[in-house]
mmCIF file of C-alpha atoms and ligand atoms in Angstrom:
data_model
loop_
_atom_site.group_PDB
_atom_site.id
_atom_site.type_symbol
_atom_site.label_atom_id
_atom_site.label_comp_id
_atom_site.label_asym_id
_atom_site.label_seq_id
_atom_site.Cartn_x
_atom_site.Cartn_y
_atom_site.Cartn_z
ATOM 1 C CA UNK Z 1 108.275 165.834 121.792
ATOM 2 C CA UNK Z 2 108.684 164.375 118.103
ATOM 3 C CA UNK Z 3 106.970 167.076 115.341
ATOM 4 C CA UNK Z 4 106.645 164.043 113.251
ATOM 5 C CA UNK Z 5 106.508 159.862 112.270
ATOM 6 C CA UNK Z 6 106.328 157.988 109.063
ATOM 7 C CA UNK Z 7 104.046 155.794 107.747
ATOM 8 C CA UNK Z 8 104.648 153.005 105.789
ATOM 9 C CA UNK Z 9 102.790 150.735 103.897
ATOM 10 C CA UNK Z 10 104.205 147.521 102.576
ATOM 11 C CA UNK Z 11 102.284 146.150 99.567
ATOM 12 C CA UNK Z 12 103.275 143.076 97.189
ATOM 13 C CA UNK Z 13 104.554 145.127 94.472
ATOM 14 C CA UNK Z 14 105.220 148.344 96.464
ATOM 15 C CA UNK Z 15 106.661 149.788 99.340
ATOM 16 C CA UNK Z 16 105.094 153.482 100.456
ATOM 17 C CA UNK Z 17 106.664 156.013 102.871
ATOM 18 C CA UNK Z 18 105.501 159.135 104.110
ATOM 19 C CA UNK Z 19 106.401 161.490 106.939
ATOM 20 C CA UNK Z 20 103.572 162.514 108.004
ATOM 21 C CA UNK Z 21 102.281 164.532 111.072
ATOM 22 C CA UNK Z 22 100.029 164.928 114.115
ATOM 23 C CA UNK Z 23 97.395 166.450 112.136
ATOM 24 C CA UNK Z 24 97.571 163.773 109.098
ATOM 25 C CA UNK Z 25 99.176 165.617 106.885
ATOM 26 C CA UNK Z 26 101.696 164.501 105.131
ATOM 27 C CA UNK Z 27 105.231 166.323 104.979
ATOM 28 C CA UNK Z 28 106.469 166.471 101.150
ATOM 29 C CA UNK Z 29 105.862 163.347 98.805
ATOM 30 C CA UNK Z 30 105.077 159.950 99.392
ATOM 31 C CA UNK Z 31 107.809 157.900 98.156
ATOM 32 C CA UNK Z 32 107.657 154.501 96.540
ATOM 33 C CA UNK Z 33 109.491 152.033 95.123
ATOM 34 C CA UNK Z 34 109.385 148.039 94.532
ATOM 35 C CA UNK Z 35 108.967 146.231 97.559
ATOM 36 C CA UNK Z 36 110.958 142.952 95.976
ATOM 37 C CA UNK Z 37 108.914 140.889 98.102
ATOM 38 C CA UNK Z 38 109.742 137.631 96.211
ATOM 39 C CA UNK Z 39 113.449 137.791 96.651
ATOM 40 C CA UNK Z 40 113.866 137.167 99.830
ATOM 41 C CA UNK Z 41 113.794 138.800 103.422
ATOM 42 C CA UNK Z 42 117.361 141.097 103.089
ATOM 43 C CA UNK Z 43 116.255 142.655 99.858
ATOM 44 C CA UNK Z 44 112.554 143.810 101.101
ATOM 45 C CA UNK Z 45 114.281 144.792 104.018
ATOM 46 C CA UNK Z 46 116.621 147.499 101.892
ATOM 47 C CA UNK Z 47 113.708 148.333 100.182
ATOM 48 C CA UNK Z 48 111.655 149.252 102.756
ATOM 49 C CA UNK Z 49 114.570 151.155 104.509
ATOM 50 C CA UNK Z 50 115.782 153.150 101.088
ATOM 51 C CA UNK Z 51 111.956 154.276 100.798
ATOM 52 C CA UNK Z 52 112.114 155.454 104.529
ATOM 53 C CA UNK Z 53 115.059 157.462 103.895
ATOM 54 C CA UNK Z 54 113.868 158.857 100.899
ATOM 55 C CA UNK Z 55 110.777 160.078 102.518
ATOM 56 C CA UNK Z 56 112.361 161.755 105.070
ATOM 57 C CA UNK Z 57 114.904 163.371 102.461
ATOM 58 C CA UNK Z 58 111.250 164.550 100.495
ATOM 59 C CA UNK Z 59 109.723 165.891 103.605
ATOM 60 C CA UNK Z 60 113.209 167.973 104.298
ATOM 61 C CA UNK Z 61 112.501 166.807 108.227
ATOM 62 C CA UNK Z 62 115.527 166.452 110.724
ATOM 63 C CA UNK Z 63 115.624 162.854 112.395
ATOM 64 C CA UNK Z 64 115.637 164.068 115.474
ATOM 65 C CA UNK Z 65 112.257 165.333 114.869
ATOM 66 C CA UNK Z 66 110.728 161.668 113.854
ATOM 67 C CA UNK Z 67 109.401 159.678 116.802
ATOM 68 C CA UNK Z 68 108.680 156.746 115.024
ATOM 69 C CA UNK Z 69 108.075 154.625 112.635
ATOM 70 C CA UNK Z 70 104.637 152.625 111.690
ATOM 71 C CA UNK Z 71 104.559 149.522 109.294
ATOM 72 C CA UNK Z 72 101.644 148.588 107.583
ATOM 73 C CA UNK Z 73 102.031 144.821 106.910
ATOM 74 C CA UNK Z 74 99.158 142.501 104.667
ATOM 75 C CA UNK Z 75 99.601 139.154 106.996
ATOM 76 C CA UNK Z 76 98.806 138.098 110.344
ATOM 77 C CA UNK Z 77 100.714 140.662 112.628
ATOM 78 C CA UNK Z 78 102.234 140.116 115.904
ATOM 79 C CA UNK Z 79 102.222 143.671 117.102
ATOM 80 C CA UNK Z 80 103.756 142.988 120.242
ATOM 81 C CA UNK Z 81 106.294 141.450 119.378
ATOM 82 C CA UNK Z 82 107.082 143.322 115.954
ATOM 83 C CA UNK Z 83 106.972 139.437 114.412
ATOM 84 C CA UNK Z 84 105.433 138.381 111.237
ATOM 85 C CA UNK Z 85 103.478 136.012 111.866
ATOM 86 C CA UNK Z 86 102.750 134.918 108.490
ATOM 87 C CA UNK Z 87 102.526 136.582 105.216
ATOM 88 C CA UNK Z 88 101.470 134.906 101.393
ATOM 89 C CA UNK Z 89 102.948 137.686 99.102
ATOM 90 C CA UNK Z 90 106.349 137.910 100.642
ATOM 91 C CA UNK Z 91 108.967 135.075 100.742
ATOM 92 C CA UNK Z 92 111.869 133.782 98.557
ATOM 93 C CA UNK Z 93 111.882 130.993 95.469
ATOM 94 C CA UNK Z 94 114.417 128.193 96.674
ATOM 95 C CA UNK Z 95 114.581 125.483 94.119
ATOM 96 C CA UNK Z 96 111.139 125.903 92.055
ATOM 97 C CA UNK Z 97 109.570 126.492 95.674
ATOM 98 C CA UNK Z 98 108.382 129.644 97.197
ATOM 99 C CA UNK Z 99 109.087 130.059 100.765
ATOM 100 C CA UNK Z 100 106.580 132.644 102.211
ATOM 101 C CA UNK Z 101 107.372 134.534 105.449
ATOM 102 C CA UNK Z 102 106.741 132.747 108.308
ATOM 103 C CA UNK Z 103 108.127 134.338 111.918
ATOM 104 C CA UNK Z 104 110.015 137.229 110.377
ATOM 105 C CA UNK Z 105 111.272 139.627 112.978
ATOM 106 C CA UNK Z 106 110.602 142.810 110.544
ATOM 107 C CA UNK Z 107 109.849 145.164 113.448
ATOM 108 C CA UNK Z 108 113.239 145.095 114.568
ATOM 109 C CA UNK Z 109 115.209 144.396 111.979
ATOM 110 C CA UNK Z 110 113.965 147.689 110.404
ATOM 111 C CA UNK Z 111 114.368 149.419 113.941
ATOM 112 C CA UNK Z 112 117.944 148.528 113.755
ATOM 113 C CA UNK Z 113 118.676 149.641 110.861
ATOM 114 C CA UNK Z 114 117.290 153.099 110.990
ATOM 115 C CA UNK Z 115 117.744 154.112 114.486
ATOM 116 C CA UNK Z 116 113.872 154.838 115.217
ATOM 117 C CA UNK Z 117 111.434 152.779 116.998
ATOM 118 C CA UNK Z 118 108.888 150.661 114.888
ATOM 119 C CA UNK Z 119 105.525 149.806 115.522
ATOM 120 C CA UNK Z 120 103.596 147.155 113.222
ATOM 121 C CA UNK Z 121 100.299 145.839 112.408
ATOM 122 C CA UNK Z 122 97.984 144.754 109.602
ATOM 123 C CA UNK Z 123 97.553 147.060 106.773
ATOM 124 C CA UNK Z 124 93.242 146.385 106.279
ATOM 125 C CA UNK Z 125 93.447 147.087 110.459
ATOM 126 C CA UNK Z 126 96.057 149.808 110.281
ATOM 127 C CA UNK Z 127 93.750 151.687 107.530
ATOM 128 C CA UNK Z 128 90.658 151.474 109.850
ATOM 129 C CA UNK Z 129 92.881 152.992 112.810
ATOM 130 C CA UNK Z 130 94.244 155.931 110.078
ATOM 131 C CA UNK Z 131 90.410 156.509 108.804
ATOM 132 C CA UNK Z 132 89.539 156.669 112.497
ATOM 133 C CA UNK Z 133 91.914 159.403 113.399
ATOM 134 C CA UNK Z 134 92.383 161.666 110.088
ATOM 135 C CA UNK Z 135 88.901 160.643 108.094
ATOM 136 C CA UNK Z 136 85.755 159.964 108.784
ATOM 137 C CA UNK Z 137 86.411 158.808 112.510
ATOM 138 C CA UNK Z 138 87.720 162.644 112.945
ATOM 139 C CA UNK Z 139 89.681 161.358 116.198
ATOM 140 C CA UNK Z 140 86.568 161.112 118.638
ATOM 141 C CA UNK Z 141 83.694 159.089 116.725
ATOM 142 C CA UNK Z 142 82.520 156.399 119.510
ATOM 143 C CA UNK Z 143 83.560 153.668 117.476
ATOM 144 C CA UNK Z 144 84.065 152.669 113.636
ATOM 145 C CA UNK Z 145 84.444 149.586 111.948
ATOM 146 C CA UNK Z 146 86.171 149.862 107.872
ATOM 147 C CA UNK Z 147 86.134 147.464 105.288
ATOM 148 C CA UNK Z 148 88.703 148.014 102.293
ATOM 149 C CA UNK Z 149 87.405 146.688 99.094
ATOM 150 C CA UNK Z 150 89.977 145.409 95.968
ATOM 151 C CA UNK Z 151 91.396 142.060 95.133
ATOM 152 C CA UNK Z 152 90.025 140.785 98.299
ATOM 153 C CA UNK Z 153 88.105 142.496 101.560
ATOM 154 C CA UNK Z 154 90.370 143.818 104.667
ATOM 155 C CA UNK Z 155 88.756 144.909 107.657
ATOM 156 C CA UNK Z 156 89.342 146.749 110.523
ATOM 157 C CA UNK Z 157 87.506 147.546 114.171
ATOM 158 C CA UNK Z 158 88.453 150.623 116.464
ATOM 159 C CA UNK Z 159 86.701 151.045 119.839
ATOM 160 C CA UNK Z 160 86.418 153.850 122.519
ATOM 161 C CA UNK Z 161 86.487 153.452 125.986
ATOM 162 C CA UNK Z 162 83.111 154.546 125.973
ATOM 163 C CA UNK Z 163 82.109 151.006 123.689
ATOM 164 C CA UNK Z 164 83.804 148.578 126.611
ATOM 165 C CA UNK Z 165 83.297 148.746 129.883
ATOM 166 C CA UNK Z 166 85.822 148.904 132.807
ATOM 167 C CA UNK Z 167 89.210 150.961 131.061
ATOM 168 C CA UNK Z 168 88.715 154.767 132.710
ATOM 169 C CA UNK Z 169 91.992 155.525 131.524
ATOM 170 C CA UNK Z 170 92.223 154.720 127.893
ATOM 171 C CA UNK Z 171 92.601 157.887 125.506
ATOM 172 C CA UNK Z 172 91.245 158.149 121.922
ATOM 173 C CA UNK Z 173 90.512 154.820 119.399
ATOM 174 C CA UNK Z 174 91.822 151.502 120.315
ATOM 175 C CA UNK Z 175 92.446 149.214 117.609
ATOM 176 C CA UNK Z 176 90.851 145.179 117.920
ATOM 177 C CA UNK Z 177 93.843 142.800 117.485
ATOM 178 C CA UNK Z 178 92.385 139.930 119.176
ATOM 179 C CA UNK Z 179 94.546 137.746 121.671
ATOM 180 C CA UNK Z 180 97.457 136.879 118.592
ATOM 181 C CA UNK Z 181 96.841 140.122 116.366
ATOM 182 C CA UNK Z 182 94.713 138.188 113.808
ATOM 183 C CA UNK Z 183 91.161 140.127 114.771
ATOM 184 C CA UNK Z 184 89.041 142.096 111.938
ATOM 185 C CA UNK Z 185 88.918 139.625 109.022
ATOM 186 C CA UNK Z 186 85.771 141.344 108.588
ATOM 187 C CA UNK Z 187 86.148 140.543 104.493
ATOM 188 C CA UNK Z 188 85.486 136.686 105.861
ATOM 189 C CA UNK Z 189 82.160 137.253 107.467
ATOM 190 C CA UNK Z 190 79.869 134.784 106.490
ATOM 191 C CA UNK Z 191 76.856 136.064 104.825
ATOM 192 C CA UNK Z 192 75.607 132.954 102.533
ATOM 193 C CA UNK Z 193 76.429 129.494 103.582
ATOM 194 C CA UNK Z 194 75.254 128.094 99.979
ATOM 195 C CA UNK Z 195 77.839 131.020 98.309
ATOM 196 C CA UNK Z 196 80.687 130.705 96.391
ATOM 197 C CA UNK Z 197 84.069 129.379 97.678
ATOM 198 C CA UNK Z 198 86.515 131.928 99.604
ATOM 199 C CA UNK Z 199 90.460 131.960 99.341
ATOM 200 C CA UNK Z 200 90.153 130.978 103.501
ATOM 201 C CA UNK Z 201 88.736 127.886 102.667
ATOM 202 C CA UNK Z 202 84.933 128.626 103.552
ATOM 203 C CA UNK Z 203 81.934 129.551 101.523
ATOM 204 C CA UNK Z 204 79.962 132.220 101.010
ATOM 205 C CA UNK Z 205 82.054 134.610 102.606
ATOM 206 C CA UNK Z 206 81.251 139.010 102.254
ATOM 207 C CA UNK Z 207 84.920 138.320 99.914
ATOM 208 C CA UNK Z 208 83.885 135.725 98.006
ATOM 209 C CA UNK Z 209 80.554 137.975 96.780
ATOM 210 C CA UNK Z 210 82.079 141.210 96.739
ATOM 211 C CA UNK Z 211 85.777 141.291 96.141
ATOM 212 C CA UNK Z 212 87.359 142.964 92.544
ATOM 213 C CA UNK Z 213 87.162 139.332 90.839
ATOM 214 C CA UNK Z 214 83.440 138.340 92.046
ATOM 215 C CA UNK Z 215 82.150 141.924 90.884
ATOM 216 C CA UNK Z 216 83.983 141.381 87.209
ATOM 217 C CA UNK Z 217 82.355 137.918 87.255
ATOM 218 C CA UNK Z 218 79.116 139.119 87.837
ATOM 219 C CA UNK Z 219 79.500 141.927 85.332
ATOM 220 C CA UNK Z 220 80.678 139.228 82.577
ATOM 221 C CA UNK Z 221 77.209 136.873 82.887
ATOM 222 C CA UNK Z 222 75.407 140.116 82.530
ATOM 223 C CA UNK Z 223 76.923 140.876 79.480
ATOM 224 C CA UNK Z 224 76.669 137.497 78.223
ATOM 225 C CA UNK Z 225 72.612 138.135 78.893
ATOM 226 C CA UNK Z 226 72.989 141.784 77.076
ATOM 227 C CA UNK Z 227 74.728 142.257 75.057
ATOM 228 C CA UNK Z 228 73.548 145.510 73.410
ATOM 229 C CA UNK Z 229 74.146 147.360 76.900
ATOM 230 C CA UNK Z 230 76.118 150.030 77.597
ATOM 231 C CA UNK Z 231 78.338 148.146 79.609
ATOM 232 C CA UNK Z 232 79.410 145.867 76.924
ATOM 233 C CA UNK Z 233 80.007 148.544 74.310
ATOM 234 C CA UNK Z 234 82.622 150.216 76.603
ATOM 235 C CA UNK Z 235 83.907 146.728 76.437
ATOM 236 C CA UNK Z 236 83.959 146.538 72.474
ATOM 237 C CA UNK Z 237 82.398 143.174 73.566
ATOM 238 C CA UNK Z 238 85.295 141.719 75.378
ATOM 239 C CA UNK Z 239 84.785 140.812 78.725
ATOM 240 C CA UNK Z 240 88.284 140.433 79.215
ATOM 241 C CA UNK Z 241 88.501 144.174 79.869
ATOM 242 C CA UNK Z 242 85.989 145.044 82.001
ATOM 243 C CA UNK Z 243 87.019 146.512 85.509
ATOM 244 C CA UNK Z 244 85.245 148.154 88.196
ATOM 245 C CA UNK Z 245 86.680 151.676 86.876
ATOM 246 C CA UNK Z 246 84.557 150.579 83.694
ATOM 247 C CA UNK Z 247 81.693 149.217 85.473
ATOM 248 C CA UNK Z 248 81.135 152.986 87.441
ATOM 249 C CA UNK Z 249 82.032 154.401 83.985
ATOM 250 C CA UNK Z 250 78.805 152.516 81.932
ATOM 251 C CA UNK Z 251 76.755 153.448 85.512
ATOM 252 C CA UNK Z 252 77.655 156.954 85.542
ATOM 253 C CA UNK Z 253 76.363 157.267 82.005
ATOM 254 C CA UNK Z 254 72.796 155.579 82.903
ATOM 255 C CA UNK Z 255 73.394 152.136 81.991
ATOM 256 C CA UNK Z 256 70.848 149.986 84.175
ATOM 257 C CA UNK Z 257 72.835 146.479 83.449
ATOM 258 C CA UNK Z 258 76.024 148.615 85.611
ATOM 259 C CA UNK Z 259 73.577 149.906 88.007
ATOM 260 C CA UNK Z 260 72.521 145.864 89.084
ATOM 261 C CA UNK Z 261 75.932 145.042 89.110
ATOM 262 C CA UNK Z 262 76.471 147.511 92.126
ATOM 263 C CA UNK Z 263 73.453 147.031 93.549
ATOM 264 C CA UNK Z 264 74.117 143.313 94.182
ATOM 265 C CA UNK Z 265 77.514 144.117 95.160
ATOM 266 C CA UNK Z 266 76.120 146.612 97.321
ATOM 267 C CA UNK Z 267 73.933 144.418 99.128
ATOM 268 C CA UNK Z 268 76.331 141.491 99.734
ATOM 269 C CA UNK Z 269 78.254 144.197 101.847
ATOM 270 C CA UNK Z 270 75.546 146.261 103.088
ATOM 271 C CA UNK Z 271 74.346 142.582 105.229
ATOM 272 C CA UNK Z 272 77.787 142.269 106.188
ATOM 273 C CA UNK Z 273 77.550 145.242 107.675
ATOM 274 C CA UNK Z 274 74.410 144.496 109.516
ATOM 275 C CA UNK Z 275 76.207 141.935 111.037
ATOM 276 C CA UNK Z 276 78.967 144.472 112.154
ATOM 277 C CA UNK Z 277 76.436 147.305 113.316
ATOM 278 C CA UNK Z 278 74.869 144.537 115.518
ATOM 279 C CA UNK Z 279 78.771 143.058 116.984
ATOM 280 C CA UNK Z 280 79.906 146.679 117.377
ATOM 281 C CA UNK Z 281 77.527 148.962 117.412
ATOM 282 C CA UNK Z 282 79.731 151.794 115.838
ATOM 283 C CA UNK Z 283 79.407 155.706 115.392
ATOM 284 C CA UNK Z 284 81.098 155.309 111.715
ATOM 285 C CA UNK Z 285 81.164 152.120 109.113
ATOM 286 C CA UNK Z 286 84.161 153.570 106.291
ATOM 287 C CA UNK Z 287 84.410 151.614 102.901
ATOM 288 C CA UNK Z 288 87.749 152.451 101.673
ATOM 289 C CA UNK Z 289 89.461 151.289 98.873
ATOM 290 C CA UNK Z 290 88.895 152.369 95.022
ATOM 291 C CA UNK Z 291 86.176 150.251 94.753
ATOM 292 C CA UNK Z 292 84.124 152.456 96.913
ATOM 293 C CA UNK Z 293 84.668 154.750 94.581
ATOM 294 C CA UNK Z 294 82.098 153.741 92.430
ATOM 295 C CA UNK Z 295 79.953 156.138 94.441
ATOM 296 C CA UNK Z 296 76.096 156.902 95.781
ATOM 297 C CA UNK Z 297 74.455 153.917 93.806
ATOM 298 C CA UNK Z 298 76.961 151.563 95.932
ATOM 299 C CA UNK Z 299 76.417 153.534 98.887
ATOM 300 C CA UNK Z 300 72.430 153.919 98.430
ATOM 301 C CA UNK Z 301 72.511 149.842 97.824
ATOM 302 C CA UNK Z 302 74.780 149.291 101.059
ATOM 303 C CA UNK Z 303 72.816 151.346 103.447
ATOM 304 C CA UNK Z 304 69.559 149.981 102.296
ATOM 305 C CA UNK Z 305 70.463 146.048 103.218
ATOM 306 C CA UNK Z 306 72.156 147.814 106.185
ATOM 307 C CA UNK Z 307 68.570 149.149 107.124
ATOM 308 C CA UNK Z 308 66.722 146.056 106.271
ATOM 309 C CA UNK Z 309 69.104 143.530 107.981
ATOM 310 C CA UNK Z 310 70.904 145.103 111.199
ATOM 311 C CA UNK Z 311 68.472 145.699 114.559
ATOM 312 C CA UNK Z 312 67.033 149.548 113.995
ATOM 313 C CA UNK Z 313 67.890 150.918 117.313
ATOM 314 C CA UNK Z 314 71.904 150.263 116.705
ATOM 315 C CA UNK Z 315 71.617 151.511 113.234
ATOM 316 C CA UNK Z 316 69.776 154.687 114.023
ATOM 317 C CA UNK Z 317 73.478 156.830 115.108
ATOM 318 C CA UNK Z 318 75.300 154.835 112.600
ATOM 319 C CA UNK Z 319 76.649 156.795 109.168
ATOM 320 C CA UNK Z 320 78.012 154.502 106.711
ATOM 321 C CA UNK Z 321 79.868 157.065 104.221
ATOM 322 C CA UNK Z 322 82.761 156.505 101.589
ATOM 323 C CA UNK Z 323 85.982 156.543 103.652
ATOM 324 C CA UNK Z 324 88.089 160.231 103.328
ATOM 325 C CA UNK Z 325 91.314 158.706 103.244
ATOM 326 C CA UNK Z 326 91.382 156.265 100.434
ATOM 327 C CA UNK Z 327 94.862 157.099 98.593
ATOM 328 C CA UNK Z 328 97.343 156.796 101.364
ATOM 329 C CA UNK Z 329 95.278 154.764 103.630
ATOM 330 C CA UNK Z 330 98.177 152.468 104.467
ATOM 331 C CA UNK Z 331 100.879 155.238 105.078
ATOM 332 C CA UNK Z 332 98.181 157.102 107.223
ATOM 333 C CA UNK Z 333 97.500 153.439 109.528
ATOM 334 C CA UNK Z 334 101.203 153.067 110.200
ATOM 335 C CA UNK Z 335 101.443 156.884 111.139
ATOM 336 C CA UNK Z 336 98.349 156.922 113.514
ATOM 337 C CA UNK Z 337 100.251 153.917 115.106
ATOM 338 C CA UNK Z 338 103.216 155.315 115.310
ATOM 339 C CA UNK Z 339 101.937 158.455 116.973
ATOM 340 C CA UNK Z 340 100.558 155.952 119.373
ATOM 341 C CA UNK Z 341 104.064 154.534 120.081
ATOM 342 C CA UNK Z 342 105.128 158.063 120.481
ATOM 343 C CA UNK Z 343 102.107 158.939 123.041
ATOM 344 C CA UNK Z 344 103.269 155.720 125.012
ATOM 345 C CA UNK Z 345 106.741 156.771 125.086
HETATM 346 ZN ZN1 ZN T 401 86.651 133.795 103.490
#
């Protein structure tokens, strides 16, 4: 039986790789380097497999010892079929045009090259699986649903057999991929129909209201309003640099113009996850990504539109906490996958 997989998580600017093992823990140092994603399908593919050989050089592992391999992929997913289905970041420039992958047969191609059997799915999925297994989840929660906050807002849904009827012989979580892999867009939930306009094309979408951009928008009219507050001396005035970092900063230290700003942020995803308490009725609602860093006010804001928007019984056995896995949450996704592959056979 393999001792080990590796997890990998393919971002727009970087490719990740860990070996990791059956406990979570990962074997030596996640490696990285630039994923190249706009130049073209051959060159992402040697980056990806460089970083996978590095991490298994870091972790000092034999290959004989990996069982396989897990990608964590931002796009629509065909996990089946270890297909791309589509994916905006990646792609090549052809005359002034970018071409963005559409159909790429990743899954094998990186299967063939390294000699290990690949598994794939979304990364904002893949993270949810990885929480559910080494974080919050702790392998055996009846359920949990994770939304990763940053420049937009992934989501991700594992079930139990104990949440669907009729399956006596599934084992553990089950991720929700949805009859062509595209299920958990949880980030396009739609919470305001009057709301602001969402990258998918809708309005008023949980993304639209609480995603990196929309928070440092909200922060900037409040500083326009105030500009003596704390907030906008950390600032020097310039709302050009204010982040969320900054924003939990000017909170930290008191300032009640920060506190509002994750309040309202807090409350846009709190009813979004009234809405998911009331689909899914989960053990365990995660918020992941550094966003959710910016702690209890957040939290305290999220839990109380949770309270005053989802049906009372459901919510009653539901924690919503800070997710425990936030730094490697990709790497962890693709290994909980893999070990999945593994457990298969
Ligand atoms: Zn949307």
């Amino acid at each position: 039986m393999a001792r080990y997989v590796i997890g990998v998580d393919l971002g727009g600017t970087n490719v990740r790789a860990a070996v990791v093992d059956r406990q979570g823990a990962i074997a030596g140092e996640p490696v990285q380097q630039p994923s190249r994603a706009q130049e073209g399908f051959p060159s992402t593919l040697e980056a990806i497999a460089q970083t996978i050989e590095q991490a298994i050089q870091s972790a000092g592992v034999a290959r004989s010892d990996l069982g396989a391999i897990g990608l964590a992929v931002p796009g629509h997913i065909d996990s089946v079929r270890g297909v791309v289905r589509w994916a905006p970041n990646f792609g090549e420039w052809r005359e002034g045009l970018f071409y963005e992958w559409r159909e790429v047969p990743l899954g094998e191609a990186v299967q063939q090259r390294l000699g290990i059997p690949v598994r794939m799915g979304n990364d904002a999925n893949l993270a949810a699986l990885g929480e559910y297994y080494y974080g919050s989840g702790r392998g055996h929660a009846k359920g949990l649903v994770m939304l990763t906050l940053g420049t937009g807002i992934g989501g991700g849904v594992v079930l139990t057999r104990e949440q669907v009827q009729g399956s006596a012989h599934w084992q553990g979580g089950a991720l929700l991929v949805g009859a062509s892999g595209g299920a958990g867009e949880l980030g396009h939930t739609i919470i305001a129909l009057n709301g602001p306009r969402c990258g998918c094309g809708a309005t008023g979408c949980v993304e639209s209201l609480a995603k990196r951009d929309a928070i440092i928008e909200r922060a900037r009219e409040k500083i326009r309003r105030e500009p003596n507050s704390l907030l906008a001396q950390l600032c020097a005035g310039d709302p050009a640099r204010i982040t969320p970092r900054l924003v939990a900063e000017a909170c930290e230290q008191g300032d009640p113009l920060a506190r509002e700003i994750w309040e309202e942020t807090g409350f846009y995803i709190g009813v979004a996850v009234a809405c998911f308490v009331n689909i899914f009725n989960p053990e365990v609602v995660a918020i992941g990504g550094q966003i959710a860093k910016a702690g209890e006010v957040l939290f305290d804001a999220i839990r109380r539109a949770a309270r005053d928007y989802a049906i009372p019984t459901l919510l009653e056995m539901c924690r919503i906490v800070p997710a425990e896995r936030i730094e490697d949450a990709g790497i962890l996704g693709g290994a909980a996958l893999a070990w999945q592959a593994v457990q298969e056979g």
